[in-house]
Short mmCIF file of C-alpha atoms in Angstrom, two decimals:
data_model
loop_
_atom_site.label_atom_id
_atom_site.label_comp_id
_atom_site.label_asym_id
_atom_site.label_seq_id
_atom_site.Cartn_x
_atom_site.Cartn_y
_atom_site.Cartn_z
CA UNK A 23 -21.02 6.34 17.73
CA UNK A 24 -19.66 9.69 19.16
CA UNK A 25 -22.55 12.46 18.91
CA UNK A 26 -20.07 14.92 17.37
CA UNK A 27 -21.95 15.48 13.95
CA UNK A 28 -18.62 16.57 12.45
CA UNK A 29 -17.11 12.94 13.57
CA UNK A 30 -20.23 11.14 12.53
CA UNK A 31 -20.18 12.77 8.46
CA UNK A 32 -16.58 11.70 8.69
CA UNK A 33 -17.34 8.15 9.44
CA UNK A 34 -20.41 8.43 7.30
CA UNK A 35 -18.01 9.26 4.28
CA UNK A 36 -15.81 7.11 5.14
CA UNK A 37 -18.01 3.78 4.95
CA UNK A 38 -19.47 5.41 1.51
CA UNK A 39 -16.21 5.68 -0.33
CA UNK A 40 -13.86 2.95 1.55
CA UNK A 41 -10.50 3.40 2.17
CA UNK A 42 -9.55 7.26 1.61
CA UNK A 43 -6.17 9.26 1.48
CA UNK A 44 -5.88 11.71 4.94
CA UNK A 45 -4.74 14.27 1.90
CA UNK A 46 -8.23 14.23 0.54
CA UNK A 47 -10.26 14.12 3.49
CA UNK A 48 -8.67 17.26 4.25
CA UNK A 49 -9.20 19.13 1.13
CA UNK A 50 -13.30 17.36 0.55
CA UNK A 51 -13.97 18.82 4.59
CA UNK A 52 -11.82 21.71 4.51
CA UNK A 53 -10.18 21.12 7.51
CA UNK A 54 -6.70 21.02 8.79
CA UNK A 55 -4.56 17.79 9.52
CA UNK A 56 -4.80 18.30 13.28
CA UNK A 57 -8.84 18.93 13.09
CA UNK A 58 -8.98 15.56 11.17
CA UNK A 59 -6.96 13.73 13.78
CA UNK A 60 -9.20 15.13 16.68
CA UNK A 61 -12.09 13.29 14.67
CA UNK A 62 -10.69 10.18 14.31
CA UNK A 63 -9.98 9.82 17.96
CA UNK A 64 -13.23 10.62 18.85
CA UNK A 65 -14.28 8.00 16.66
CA UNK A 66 -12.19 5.27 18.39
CA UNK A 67 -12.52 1.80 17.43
CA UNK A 68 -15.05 2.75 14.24
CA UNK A 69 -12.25 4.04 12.09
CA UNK A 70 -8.40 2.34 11.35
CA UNK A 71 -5.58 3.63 9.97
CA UNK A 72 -3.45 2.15 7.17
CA UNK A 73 -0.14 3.45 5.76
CA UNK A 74 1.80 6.52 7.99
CA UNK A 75 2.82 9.92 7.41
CA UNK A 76 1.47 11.29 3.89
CA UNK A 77 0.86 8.38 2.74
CA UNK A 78 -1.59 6.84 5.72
CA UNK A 79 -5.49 6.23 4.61
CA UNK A 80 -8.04 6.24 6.93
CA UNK A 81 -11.31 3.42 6.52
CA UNK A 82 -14.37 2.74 8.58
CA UNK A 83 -14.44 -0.67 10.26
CA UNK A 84 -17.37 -2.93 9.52
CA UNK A 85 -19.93 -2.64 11.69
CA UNK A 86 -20.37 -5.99 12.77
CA UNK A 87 -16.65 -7.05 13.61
CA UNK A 88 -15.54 -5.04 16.54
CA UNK A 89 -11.61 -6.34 16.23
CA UNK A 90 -9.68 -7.27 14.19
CA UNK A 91 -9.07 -11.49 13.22
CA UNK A 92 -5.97 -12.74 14.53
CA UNK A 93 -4.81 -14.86 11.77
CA UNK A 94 -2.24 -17.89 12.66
CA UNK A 95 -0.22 -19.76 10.45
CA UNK A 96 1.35 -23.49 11.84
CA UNK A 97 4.66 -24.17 11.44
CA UNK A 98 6.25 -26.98 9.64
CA UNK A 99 7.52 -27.91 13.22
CA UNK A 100 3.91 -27.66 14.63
CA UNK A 101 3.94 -24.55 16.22
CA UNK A 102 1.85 -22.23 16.17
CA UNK A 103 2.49 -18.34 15.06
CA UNK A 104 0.75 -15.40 14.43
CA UNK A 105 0.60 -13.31 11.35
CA UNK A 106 -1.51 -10.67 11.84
CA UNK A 107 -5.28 -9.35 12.39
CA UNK A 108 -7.78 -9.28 9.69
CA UNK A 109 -9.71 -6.48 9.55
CA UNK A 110 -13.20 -5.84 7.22
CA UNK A 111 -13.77 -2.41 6.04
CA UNK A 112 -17.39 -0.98 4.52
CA UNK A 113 -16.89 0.79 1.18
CA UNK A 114 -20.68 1.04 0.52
CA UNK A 115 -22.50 -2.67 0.40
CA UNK A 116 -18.97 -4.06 -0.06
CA UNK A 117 -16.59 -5.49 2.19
CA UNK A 118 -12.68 -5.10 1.52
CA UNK A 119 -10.17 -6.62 4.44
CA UNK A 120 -7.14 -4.85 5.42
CA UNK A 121 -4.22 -6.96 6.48
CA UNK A 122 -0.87 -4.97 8.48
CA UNK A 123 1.74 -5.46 6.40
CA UNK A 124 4.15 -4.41 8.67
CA UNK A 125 3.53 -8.11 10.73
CA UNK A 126 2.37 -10.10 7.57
CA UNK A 127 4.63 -12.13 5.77
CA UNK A 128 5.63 -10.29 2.47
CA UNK A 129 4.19 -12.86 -0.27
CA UNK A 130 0.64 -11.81 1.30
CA UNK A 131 1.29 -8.43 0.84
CA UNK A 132 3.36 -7.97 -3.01
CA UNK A 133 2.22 -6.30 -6.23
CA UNK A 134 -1.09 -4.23 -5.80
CA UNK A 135 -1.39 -5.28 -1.68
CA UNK A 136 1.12 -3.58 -0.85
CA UNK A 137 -1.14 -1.56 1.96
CA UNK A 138 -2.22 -4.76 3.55
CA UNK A 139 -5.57 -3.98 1.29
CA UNK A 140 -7.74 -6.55 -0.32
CA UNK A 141 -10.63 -5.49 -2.49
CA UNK A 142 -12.58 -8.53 -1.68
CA UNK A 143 -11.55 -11.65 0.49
CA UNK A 144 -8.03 -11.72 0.55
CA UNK A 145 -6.47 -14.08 -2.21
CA UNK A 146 -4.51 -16.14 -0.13
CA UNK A 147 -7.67 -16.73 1.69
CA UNK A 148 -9.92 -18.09 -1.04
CA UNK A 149 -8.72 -21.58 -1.12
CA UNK A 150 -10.03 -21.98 2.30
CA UNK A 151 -13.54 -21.63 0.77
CA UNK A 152 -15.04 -24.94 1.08
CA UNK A 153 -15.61 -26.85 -2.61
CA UNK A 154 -16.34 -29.99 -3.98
CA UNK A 155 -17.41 -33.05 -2.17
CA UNK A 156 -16.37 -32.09 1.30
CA UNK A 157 -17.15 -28.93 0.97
CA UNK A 158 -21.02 -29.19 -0.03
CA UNK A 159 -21.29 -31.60 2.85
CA UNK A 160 -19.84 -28.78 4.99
CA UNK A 161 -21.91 -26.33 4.08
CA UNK A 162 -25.35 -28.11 4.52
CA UNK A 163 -24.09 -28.61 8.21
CA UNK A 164 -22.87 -24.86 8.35
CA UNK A 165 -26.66 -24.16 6.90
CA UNK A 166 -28.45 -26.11 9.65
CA UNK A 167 -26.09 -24.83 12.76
CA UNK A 168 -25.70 -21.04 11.69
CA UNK A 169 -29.02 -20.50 9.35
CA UNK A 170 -26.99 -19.64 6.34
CA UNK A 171 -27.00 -20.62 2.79
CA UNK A 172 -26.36 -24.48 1.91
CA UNK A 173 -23.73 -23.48 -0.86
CA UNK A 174 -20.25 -22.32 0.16
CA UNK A 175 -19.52 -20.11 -2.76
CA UNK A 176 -22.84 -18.34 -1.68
CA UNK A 177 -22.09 -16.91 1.83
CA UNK A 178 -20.66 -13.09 2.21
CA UNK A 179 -17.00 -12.54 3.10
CA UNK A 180 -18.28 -12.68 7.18
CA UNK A 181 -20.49 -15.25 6.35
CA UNK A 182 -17.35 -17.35 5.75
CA UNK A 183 -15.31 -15.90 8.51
CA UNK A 184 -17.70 -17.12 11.16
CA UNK A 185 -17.59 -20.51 9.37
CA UNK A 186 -13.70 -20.57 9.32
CA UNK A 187 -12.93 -19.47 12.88
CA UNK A 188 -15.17 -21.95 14.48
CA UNK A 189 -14.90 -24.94 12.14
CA UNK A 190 -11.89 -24.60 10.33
CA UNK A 191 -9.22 -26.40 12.47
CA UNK A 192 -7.82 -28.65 9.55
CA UNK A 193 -8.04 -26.63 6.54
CA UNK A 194 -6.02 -26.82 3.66
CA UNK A 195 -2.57 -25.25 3.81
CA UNK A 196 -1.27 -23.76 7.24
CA UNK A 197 -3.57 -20.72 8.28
CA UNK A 198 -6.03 -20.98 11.17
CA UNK A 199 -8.79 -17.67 11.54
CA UNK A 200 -9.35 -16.41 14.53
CA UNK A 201 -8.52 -16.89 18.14
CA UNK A 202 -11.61 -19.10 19.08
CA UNK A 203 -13.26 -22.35 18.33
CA UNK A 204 -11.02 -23.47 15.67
CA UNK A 205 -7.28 -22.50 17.02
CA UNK A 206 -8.62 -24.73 20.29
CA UNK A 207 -9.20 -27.32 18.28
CA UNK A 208 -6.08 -27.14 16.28
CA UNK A 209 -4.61 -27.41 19.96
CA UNK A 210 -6.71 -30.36 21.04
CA UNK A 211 -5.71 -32.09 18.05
CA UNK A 212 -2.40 -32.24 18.95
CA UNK A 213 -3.06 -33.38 22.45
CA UNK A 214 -4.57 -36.36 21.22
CA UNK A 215 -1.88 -37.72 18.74
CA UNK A 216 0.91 -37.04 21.27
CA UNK A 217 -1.62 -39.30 23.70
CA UNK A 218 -1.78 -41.96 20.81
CA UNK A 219 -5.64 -41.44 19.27
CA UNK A 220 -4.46 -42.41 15.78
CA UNK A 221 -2.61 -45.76 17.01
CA UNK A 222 -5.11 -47.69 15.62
CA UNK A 223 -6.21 -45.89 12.91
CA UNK A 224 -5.69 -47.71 10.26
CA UNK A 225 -6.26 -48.40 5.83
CA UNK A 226 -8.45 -51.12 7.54
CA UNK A 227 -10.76 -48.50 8.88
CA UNK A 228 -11.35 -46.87 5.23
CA UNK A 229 -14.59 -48.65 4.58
CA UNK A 230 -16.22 -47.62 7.77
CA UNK A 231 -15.05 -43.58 7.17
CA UNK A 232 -16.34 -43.84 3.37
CA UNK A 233 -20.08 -44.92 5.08
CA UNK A 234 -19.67 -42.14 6.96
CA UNK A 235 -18.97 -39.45 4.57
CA UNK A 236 -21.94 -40.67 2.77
CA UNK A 237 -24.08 -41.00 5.70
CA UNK A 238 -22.90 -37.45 6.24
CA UNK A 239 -23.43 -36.17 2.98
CA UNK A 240 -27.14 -38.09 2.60
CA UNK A 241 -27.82 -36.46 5.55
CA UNK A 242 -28.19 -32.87 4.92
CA UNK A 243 -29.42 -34.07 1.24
CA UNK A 244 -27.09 -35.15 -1.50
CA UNK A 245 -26.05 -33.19 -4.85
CA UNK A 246 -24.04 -33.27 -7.72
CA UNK A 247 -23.88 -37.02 -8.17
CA UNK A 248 -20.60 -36.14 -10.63
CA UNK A 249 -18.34 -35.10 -7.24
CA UNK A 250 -15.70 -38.03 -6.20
CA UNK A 251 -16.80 -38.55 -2.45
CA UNK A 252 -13.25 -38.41 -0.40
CA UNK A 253 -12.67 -38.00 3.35
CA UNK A 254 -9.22 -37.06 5.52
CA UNK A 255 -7.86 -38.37 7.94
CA UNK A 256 -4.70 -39.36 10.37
CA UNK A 257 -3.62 -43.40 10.10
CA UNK A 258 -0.96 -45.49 11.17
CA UNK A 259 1.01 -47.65 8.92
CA UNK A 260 1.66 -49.95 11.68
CA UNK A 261 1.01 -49.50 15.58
CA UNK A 262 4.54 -48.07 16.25
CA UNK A 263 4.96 -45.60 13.58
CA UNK A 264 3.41 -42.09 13.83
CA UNK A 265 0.69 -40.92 12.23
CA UNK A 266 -0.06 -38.96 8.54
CA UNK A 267 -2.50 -37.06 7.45
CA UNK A 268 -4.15 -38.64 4.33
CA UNK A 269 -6.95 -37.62 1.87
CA UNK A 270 -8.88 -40.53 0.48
CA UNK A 271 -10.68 -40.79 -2.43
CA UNK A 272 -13.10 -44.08 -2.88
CA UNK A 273 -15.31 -45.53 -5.45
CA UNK A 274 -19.09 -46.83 -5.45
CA UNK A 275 -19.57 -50.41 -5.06
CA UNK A 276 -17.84 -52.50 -7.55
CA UNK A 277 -20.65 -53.95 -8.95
CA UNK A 278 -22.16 -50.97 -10.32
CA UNK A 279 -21.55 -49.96 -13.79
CA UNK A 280 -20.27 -46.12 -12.13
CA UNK A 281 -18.41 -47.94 -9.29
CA UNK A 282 -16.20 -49.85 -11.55
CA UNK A 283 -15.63 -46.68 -13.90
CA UNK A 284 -14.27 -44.65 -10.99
CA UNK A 285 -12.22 -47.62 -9.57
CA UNK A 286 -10.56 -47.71 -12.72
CA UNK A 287 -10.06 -43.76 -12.63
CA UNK A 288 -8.83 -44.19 -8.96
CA UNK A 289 -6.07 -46.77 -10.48
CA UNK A 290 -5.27 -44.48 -13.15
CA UNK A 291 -4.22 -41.76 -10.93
CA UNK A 292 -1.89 -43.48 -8.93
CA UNK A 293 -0.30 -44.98 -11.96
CA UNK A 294 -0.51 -41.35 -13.45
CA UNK A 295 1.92 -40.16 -10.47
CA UNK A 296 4.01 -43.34 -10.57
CA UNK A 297 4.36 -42.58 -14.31
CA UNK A 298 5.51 -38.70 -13.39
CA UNK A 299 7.39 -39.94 -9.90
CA UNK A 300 9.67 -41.68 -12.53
CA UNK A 301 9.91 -38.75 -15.25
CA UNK A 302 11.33 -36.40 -11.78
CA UNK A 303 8.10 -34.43 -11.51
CA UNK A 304 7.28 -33.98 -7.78
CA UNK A 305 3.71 -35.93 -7.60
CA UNK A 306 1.25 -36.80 -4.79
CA UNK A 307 2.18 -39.64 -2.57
CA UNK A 308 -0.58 -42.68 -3.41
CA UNK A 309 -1.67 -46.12 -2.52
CA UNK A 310 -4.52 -47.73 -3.54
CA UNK A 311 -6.50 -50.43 -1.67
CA UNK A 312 -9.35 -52.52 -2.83
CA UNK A 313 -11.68 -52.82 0.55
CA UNK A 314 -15.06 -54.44 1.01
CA UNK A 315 -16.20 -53.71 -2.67
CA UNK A 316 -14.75 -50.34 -2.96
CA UNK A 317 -11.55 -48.78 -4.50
CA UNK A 318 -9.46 -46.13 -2.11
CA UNK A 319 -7.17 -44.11 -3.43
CA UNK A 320 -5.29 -42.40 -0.53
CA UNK A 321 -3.09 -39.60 -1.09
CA UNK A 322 -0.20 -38.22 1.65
CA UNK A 323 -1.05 -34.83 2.13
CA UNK A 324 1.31 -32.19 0.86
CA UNK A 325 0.29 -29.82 3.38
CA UNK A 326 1.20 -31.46 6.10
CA UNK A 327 4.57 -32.54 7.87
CA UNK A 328 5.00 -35.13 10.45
CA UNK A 329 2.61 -35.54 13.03
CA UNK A 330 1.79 -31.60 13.61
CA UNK A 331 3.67 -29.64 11.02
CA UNK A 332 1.76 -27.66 8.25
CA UNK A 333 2.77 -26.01 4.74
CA UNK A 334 1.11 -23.16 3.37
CA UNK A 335 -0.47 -23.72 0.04
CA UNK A 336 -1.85 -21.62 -2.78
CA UNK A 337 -3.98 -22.38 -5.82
CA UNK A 338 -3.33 -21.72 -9.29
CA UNK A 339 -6.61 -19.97 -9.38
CA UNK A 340 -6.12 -18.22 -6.58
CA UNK A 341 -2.14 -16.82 -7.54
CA UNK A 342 -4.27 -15.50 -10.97
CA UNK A 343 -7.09 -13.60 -9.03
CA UNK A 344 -4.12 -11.76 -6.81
CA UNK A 345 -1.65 -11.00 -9.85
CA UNK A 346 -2.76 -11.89 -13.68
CA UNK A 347 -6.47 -11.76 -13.58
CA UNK A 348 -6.86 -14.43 -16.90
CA UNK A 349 -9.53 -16.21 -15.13
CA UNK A 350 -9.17 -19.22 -17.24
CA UNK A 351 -7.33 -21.33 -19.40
CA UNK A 352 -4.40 -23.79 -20.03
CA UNK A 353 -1.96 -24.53 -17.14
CA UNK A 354 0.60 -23.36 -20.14
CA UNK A 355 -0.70 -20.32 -20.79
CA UNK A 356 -0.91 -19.23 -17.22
CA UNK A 357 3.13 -20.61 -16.57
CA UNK A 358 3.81 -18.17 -19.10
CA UNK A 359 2.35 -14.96 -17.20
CA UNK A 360 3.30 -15.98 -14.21
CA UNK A 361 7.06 -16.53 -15.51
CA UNK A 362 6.99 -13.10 -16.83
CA UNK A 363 5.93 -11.61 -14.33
CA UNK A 364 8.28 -12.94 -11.84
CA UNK A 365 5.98 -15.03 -9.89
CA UNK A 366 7.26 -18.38 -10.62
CA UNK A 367 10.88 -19.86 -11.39
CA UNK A 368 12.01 -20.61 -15.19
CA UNK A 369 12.43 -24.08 -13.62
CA UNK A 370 8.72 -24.01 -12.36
CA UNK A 371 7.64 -22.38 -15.71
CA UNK A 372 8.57 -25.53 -17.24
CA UNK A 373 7.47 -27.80 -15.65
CA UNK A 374 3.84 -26.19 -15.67
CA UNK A 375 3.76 -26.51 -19.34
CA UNK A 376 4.77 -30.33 -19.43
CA UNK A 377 2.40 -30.93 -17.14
CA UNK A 378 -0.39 -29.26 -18.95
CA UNK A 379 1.14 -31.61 -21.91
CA UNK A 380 1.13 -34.90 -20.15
CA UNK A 381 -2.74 -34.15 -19.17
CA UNK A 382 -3.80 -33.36 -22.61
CA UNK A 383 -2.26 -36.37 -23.75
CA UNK A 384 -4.05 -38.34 -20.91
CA UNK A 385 -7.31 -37.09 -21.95
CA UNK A 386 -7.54 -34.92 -18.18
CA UNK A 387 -10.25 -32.58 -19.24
CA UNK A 388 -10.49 -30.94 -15.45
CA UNK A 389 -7.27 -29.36 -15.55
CA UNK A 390 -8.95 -26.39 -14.40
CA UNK A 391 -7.41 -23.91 -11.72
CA UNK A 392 -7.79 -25.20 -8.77
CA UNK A 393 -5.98 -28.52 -9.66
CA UNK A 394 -3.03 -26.83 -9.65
CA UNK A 395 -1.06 -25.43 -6.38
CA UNK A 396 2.16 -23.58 -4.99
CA UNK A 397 3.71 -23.57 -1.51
CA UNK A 398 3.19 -20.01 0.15
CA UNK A 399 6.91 -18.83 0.69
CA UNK A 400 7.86 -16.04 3.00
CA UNK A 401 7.60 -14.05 -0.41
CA UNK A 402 7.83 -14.78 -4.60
CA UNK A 403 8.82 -16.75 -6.60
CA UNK A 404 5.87 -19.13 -5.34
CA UNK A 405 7.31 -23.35 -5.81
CA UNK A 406 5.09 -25.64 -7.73
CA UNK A 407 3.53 -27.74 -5.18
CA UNK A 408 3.30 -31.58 -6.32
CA UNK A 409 0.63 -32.66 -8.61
CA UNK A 410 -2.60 -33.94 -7.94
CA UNK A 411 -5.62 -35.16 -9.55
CA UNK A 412 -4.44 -35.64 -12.89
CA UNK A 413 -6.16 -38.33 -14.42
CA UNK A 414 -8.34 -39.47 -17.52
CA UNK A 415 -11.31 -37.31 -16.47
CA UNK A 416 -12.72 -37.65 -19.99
CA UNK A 417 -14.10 -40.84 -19.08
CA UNK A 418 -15.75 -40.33 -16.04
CA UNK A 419 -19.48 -41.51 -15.07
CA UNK A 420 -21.70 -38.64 -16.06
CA UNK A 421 -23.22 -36.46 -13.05
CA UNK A 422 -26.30 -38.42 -13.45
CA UNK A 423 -24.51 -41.56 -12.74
CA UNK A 424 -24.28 -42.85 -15.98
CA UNK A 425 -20.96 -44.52 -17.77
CA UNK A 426 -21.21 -42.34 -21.03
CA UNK A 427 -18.26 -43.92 -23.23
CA UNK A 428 -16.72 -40.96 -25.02
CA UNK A 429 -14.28 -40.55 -28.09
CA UNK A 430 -11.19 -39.15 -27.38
CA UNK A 431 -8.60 -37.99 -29.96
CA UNK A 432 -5.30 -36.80 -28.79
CA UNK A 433 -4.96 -32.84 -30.83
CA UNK A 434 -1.51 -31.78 -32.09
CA UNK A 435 0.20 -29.11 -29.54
CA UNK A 436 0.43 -25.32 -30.17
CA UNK A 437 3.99 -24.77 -31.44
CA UNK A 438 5.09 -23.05 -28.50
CA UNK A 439 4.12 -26.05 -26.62
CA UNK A 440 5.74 -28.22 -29.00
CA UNK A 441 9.01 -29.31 -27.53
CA UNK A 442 7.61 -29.86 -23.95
CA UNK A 443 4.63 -32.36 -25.85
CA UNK A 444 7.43 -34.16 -27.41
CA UNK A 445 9.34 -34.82 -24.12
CA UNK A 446 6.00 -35.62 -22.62
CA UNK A 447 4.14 -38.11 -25.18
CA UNK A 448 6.70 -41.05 -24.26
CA UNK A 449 5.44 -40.51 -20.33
CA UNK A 450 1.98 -40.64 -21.85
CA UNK A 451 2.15 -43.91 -23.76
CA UNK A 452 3.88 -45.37 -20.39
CA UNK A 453 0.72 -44.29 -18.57
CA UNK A 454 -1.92 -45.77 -21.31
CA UNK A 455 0.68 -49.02 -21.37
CA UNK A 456 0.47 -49.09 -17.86
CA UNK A 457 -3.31 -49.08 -17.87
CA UNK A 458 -3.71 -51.62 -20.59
CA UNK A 459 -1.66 -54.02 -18.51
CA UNK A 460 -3.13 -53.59 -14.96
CA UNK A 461 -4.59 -56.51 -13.55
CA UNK A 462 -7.09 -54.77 -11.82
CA UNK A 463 -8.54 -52.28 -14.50
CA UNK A 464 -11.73 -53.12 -16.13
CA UNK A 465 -11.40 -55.15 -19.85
CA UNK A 466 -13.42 -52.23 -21.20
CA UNK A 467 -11.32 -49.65 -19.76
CA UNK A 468 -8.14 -51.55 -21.18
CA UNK A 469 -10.03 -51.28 -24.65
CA UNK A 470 -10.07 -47.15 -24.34
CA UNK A 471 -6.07 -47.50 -23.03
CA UNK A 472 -5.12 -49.47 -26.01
CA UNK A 473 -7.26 -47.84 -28.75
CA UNK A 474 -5.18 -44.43 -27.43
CA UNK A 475 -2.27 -46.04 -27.73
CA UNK A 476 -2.55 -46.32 -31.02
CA UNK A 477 -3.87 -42.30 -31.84
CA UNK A 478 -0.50 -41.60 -29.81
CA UNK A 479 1.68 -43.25 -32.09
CA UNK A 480 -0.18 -41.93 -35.33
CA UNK A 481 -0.22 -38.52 -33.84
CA UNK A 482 3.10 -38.65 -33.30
CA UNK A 483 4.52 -38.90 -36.54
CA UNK A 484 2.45 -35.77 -37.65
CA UNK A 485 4.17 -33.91 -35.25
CA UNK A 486 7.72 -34.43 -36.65
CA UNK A 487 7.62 -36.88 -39.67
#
């Protein structure tokens, strides 16, 4: 810091209020526009500038990140390409992030970040939080190597950068942080499948990778028994074909009471997107394999292409925090806004809402925001991404590992969402037919499929007589 005490109340403002206008930093010091640029050179590296001419703001640079983040985005040919550097800025205790948008692709920078500034961690950012099963796991190992807090959703905004730019070479979507650990990885990665690593990786191997996601997860000291343990990985379908990146969800042992529950969940949800594959809805890619007393459901990842490609990918909840701010809802609801406000396609719109309808008539009680994504385009409208985990999550064991059988009555739609729950109830009974007729689903779970069967067709007739 430059001894200058007139530099040094400048800065000192400056990390007090965040980022301020040049107009009124002139009139609050009453000083010209060329005294005010003298300052900020002397101040180097401490303070950026954002905008130009009259409209350029000036913001002091958090003390603890010197320069700024190169962020990198992969290609859907497997390059790599860079976006842009990621800058935190103090306002007080908080940390906002300013983003150029001069280099950044426009979608990151629309609506109300149109600076390049982000009040908090930047929206299209959030998703790369770690959550869920392989997140937890994550963060107990983050906990132990960097002293931090166990839970993900816990850690500060440079908490999480440290995390992401030296662990987060295989993250969801297409962005890489930082021009260290993780961006080397990303690179080594490639080396190997173009060497042939993944030629024997195969479903074969699923068994052994479950083991260790538990061992994994047991080891830094399991939670939340309700989370669906999954891994990822690269496999083979046969030792001449290339390789593709898979996410793989797997039950408990069969012979447990829980582990034949979730087996017959993990069955559901492929025949879920078989049942939407054939209605034209773009759904996840799945297989399901019955291994050594477990149930795998593996699912071709969306976000990937070919061998080293990548697709940038946004959640539902995270499109709401940047641009509607509902926080919570139904998927139909949300559509709406989003439609309205020019985010999404009419097409897109549509589809959201049938969706929403097809899960309510499945009895999918986690439709929550997250569950629901969008490729990142260049800029808006944002494409639905295909769907994913929808399935019966009414019945699911009980986060204390208990098969709880619940009711569940099929409710009659809102009238706006009346047309789109008529064209959707005859997917639904295919799906609960479906279930009631697969050999490998549970007798009891083929009582719950037929006994909804029949609500569906009462229902039904109430709807339109």
């Amino acid at each position: 810091m430059p001894a200058n005490k007139s530099s040094q109340d400048l800065f000192r403002y400056l990390r007090g209020n965040g980022p301020t206008p040049s107009s009124e930093l002139v009139a609050h010091f009453g000083i010209s526009r060329a005294t005010l640029s003298r300052r900020v050179q002397e101040l180097g590296n401490a303070v950026i500038t954002i905008g130009s001419a009259r409209a350029t703001q000036l913001a002091a640079r958090h003390e603890d990140v010197s320069d700024s983040i190169p962020i990198y985005r992969v290609t859907e040919g497997g390059q790599v390409e860079t976006i842009g550097g990621l800058t935190p800025i103090r306002e007080g205790e908080q940390t906002q992030w300013f983003l150029n948008p001069e280099e950044a692709p426009k979608a990151l920078t629309e609506g109300e970040f149109k600076d390049g500034l982000y009040p908090g961690w930047p929206w299209f950012l959030e998703d790369l939080r770690p959550s869920g099963f392989l997140g937890r796991a994550f963060g107990k190992r983050m906990a132990h190597l960097l002293q931090i807090k166990e839970k993900p959703e816990e850690w500060t905004d440079l908490e999480l950068l440290t995390t992401l730019t030296g662990f987060g070479s295989s993250l969801q979507g297409n962005f890489i942080l930082g021009d260290r650990r993780a961006l080397n990885d990303f690179q080594e990665h490639k080396v190997e499948i173009s060497q042939g690593y993944y030629r024997n990786s195969t479903t074969s191997a699923y068994p052994e990778m479950a083991q260790r996601a538990l061992d994994e997860d047991e080891a830094y000291g399991s939670s939340a028994g309700g989370e669906q343990p999954k891994f990822t990985t690269m496999i083979c379908d046969t030792p001449d074909s290339d390789p593709r990146a898979v996410i793989v969800k797997f039950s408990p042992k069969l012979d447990t009471p829980v582990g034949r529950r979730w087996a017959d969940l993990l069955h559901a949800e492929h025949l879920a997107n078989q049942v939407l594959a054939d209605a034209g809805f773009d759904a996840a890619r799945t297989r399901v394999f019955e291994l050594q007393g477990r149930v795998f459901l593996e699912s071709e990842r969306f976000d990937r292409v070919g061998q080293f490609g990548r697709r940038g990918l946004v959640s539902l909840r995270a499109l709401d925090a940047a641009h509607l701010g509902l926080g919570q809802g139904a998927w139909a609801k949300a559509a709406r806004k989003l439609h309205t406000e020019k985010w999404i396609t009419a097409e897109d719109c549509e589809r959201m809402i049938r969706l929403h309808c097809f899960g309510e008539l499945i009895a999918n009680t986690d439709m929550h925001w997250g569950n629901l994504s969008f490729f990142l385009p260049e800029q808006s409208p944002y494409p639905l991404a295909p769907i994913y985990d929808m399935l019966p999550m009414r019945f699911r064991p009980s986060g204390t590992g208990e098969v709880v059988e619940r009711e569940f009555k099929p409710t009659l739609p809102k009238p706006e969402d009346q047309n789109a729950w008529l064209e959707m109830h005859p997917h639904a009974l295919a799906f609960w037919q479906r279930v009631a007729e697969h050999t490998k689903i549970s007798n009891d779970f083929k009582v719950v499929a037929s006994s909804i069967i029949k609500d569906l067709h009462r229902i039904r007739e109430i709807v339109i007589p």
